[in-house]
mmCIF file of C-alpha atoms in Angstrom:
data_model
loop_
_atom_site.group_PDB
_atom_site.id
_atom_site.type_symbol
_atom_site.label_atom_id
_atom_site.label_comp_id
_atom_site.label_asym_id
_atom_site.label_seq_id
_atom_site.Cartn_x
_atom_site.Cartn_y
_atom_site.Cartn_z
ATOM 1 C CA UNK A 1 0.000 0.000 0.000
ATOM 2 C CA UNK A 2 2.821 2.282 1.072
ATOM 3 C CA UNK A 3 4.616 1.399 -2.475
ATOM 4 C CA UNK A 4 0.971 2.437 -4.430
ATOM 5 C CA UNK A 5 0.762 5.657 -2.744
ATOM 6 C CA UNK A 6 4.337 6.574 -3.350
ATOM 7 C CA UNK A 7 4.356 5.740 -7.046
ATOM 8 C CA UNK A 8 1.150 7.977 -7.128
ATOM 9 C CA UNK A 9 2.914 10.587 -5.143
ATOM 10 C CA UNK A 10 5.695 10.945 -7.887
ATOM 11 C CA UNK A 11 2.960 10.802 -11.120
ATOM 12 C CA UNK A 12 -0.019 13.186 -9.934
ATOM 13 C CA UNK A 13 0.301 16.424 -8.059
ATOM 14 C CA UNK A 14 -2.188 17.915 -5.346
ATOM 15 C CA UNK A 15 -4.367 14.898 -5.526
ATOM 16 C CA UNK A 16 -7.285 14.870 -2.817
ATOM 17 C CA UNK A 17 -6.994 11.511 -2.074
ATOM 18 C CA UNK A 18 -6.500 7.683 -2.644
ATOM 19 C CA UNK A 19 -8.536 5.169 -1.621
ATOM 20 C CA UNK A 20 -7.111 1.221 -1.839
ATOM 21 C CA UNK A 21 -9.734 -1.390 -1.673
ATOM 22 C CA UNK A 22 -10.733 -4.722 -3.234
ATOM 23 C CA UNK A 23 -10.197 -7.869 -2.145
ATOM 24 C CA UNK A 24 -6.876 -7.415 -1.475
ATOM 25 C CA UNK A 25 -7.909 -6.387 1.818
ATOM 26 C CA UNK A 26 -9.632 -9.801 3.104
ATOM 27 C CA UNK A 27 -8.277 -12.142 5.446
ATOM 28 C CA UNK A 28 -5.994 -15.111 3.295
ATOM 29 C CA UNK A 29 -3.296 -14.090 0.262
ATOM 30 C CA UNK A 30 -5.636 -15.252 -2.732
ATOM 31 C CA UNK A 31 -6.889 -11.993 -4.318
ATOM 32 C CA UNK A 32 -8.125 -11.154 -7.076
ATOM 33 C CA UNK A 33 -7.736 -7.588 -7.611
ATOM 34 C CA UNK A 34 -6.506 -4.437 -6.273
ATOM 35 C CA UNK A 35 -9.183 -1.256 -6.413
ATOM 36 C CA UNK A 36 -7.248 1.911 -6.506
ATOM 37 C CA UNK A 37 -9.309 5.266 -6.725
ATOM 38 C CA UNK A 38 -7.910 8.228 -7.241
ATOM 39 C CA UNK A 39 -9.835 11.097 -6.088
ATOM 40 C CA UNK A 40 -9.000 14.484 -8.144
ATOM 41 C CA UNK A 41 -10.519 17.560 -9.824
ATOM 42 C CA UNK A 42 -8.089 17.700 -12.984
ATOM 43 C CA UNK A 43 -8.290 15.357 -15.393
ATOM 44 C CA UNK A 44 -5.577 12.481 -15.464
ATOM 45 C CA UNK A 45 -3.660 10.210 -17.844
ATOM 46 C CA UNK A 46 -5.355 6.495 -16.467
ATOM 47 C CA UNK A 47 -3.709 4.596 -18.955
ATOM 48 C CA UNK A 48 0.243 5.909 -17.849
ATOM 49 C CA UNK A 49 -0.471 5.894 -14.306
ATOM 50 C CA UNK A 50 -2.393 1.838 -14.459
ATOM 51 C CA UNK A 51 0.825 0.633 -16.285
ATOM 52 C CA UNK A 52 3.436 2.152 -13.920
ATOM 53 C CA UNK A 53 1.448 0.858 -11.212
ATOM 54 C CA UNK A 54 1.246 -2.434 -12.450
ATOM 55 C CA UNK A 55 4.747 -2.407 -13.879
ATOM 56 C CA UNK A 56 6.518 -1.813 -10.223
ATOM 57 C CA UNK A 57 4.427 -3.541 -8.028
ATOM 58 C CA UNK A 58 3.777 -6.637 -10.584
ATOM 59 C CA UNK A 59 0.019 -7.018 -9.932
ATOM 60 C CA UNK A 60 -3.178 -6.065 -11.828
ATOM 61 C CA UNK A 61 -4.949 -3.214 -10.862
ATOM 62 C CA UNK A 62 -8.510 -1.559 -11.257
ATOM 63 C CA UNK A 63 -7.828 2.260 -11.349
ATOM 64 C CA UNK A 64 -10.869 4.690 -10.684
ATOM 65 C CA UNK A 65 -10.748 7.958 -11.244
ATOM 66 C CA UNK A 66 -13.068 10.374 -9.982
ATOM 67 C CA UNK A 67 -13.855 13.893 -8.641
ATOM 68 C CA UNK A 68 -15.516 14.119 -4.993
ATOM 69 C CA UNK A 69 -18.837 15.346 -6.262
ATOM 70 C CA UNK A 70 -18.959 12.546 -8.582
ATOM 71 C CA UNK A 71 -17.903 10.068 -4.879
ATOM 72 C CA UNK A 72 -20.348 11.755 -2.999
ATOM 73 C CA UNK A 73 -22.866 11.447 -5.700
ATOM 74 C CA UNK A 74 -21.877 7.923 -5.974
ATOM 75 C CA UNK A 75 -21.974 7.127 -1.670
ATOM 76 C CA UNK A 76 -25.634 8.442 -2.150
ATOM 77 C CA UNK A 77 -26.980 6.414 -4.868
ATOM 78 C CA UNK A 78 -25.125 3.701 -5.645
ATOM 79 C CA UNK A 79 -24.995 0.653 -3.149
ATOM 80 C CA UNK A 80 -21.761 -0.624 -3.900
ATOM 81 C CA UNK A 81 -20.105 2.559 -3.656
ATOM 82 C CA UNK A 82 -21.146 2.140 0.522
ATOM 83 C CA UNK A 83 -20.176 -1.338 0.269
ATOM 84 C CA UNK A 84 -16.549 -0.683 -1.456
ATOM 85 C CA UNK A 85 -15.959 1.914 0.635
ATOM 86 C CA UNK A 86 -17.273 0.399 4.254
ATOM 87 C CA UNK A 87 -13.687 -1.893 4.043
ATOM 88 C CA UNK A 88 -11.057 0.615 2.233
ATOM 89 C CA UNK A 89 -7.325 2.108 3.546
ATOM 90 C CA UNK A 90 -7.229 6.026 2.408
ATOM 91 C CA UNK A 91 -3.943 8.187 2.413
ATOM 92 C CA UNK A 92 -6.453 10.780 4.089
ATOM 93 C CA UNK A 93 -8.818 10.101 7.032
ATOM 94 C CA UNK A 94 -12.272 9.690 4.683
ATOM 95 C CA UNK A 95 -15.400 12.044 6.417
ATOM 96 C CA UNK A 96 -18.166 11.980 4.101
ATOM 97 C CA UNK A 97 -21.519 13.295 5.488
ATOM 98 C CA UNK A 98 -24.408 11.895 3.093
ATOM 99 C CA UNK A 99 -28.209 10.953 2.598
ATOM 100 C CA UNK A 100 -28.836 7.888 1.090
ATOM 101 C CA UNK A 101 -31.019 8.902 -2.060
ATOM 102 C CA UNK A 102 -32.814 6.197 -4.261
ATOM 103 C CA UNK A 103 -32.414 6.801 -8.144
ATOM 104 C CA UNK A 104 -34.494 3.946 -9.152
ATOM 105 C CA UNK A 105 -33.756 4.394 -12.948
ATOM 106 C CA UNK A 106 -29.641 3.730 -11.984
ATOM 107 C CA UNK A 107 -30.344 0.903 -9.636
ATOM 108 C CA UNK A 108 -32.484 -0.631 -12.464
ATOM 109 C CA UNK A 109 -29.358 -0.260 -14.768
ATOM 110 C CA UNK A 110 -27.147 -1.643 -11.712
ATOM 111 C CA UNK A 111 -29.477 -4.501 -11.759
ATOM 112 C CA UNK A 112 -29.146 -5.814 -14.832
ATOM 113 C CA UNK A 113 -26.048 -6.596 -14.951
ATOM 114 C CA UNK A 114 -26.902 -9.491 -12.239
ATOM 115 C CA UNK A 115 -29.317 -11.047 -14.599
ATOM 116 C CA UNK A 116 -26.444 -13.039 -16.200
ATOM 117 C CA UNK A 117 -26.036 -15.769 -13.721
ATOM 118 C CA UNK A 118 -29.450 -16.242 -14.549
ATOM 119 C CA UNK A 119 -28.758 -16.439 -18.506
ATOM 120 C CA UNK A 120 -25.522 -17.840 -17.911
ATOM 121 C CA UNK A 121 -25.102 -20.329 -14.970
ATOM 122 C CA UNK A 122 -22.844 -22.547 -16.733
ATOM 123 C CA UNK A 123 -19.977 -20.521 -18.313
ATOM 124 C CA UNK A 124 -19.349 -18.229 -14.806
ATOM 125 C CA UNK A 125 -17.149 -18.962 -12.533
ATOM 126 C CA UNK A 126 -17.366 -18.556 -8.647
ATOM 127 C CA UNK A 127 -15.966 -14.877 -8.629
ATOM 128 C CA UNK A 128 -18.391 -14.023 -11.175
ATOM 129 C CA UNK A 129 -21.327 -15.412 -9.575
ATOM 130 C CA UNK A 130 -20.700 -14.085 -6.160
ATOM 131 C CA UNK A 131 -19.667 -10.363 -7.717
ATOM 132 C CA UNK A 132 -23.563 -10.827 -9.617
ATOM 133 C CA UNK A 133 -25.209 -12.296 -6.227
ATOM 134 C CA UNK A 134 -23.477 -9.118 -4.327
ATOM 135 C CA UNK A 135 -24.676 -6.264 -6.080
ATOM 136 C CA UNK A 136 -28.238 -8.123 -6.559
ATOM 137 C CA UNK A 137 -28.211 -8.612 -2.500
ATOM 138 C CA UNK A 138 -26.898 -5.027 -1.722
ATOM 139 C CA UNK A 139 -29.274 -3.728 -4.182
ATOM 140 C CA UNK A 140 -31.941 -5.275 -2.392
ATOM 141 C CA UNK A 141 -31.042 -4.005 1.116
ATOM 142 C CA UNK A 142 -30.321 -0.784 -0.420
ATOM 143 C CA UNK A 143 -33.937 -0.517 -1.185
ATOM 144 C CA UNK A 144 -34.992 -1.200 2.127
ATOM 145 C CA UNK A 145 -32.869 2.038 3.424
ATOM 146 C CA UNK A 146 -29.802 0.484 5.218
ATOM 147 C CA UNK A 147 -26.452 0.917 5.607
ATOM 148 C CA UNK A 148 -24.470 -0.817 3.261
ATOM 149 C CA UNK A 149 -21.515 -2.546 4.041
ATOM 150 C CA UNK A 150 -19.529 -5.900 3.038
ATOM 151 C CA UNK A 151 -19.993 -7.900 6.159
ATOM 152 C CA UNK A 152 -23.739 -6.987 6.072
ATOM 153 C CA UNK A 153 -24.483 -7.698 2.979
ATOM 154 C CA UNK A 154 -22.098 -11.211 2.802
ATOM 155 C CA UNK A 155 -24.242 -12.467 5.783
ATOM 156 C CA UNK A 156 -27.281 -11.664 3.915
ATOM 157 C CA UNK A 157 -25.986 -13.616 0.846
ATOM 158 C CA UNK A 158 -25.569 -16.750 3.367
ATOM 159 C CA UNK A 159 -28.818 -16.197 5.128
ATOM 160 C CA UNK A 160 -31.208 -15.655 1.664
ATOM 161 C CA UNK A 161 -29.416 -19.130 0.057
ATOM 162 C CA UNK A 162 -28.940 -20.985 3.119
ATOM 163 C CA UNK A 163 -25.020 -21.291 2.820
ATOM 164 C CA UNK A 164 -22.365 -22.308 5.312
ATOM 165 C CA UNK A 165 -19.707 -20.072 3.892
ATOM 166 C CA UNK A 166 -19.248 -17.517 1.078
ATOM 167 C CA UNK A 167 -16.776 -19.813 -0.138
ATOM 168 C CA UNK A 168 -19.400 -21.960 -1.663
ATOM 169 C CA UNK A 169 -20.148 -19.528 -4.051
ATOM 170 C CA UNK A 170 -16.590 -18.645 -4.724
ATOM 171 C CA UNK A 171 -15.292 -22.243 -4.900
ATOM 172 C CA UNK A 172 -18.724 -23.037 -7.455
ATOM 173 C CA UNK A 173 -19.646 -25.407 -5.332
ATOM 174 C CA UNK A 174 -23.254 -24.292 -5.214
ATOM 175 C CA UNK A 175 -26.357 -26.535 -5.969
ATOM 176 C CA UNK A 176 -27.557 -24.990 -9.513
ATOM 177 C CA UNK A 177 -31.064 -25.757 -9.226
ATOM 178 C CA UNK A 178 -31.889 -24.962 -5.355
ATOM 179 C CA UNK A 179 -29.489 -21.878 -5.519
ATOM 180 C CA UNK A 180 -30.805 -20.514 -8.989
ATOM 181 C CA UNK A 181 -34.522 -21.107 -7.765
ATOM 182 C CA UNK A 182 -33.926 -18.334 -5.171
ATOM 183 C CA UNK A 183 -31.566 -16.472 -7.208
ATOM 184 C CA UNK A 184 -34.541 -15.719 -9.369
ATOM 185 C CA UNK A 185 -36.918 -15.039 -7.027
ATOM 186 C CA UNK A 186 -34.769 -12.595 -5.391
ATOM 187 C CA UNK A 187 -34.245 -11.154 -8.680
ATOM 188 C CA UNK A 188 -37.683 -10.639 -9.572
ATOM 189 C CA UNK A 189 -38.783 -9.243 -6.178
ATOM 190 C CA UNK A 190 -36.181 -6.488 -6.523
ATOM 191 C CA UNK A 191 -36.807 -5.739 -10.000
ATOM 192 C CA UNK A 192 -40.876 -5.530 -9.170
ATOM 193 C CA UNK A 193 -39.650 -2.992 -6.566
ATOM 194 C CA UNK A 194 -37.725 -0.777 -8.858
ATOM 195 C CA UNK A 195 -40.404 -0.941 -11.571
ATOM 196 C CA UNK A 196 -42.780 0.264 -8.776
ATOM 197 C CA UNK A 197 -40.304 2.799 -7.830
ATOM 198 C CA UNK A 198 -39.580 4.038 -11.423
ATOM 199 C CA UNK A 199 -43.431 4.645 -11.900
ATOM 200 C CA UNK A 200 -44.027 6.827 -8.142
ATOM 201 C CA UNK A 201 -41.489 8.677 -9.529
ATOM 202 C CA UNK A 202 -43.120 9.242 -13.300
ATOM 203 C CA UNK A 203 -46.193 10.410 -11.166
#
């Protein structure tokens, strides 16, 4: 982490912050990726500053770039911006005051993209499914006005499919039928909620 920060140090100048999550941060040494955002007003070069990351410290990265109107905006309506934030190391102490707002027409979007494990099953593998299951789960609570964070929304995840361990998703060790039999129900239930959400809001 030190080594990240100090190769951003010497590429971008008067940066507000940097924020390091992913899980890279979880108990064990098998990761899969490293989040890196970079919050700044000015425009940057992603593509020079990814490669002499990656280049130095010999691991893939994800690089985000944004502004802090466009995190803020983000912590309010977007689920998994709580969620990748709630576990995170920052160069600078992170104090964001915000109110949760519901922008049914983005979660919709944000939705969709979970709707291929239902398509398909066969040709994910675990990562993929759990990433889908996540942001369908945090979605959900999301909806339901509370606090999003990783731990909350993993134990949901075991709770809704009656797991043992996250790992069972992860390791694809999951029983198709029973598991995609909820999957879609939970799918469907959010979706009707949006749709009904979408339409208050048309009124």
């Amino acid at each position: 982490i030190n080594k990240i920060i100090s190769i951003i140090d010497s590429l971008v100048d008067n940066y507000e912050n940097v924020i390091i999550t992913g899980s890279f941060l979880d108990k064990g040494f098998n990761f899969n990726d490293i989040d890196i955002i970079i919050i700044n007003k000015n425009k940057l070069n992603e593509k020079h500053i990814k490669k002499n990351i990656e280049d130095k410290i010999k691991i893939k990265i994800h690089l985000i770039l944004l502004n802090n109107h466009t995190l803020i905006n983000g912590l309010s309506t977007d689920p998994l911006y709580q969620m990748i934030l709630s576990k995170c190391i920052s160069k600078k102490r992170l104090i964001y005051k915000i109110k949760p707002k519901i922008n049914y027409k983005i979660l919709d979007l944000h939705l969709l993209k979970s709707k291929l494990l239902i398509d398909d099953f066969d040709y994910l593998n675990g990562n993929e499914k759990y990433y889908l299951t996540r942001n369908m789960v945090a979605i959900s609570l999301f909806l339901l006005h509370k606090k999003i964070n990783k731990g909350m929304v993993d134990k949901e995840i075991k709770n809704i499919f009656n797991l043992k361990s996250i790992k069972e998703i992860k390791e694809n060790i999951l029983d198709k039928s029973k598991f995609l039999r909820k999957y879609e129900s939970i799918y469907k239930n959010t979706f009707n909620a949006i749709m009904e959400g979408i339409k208050g809001d048309s009124k």
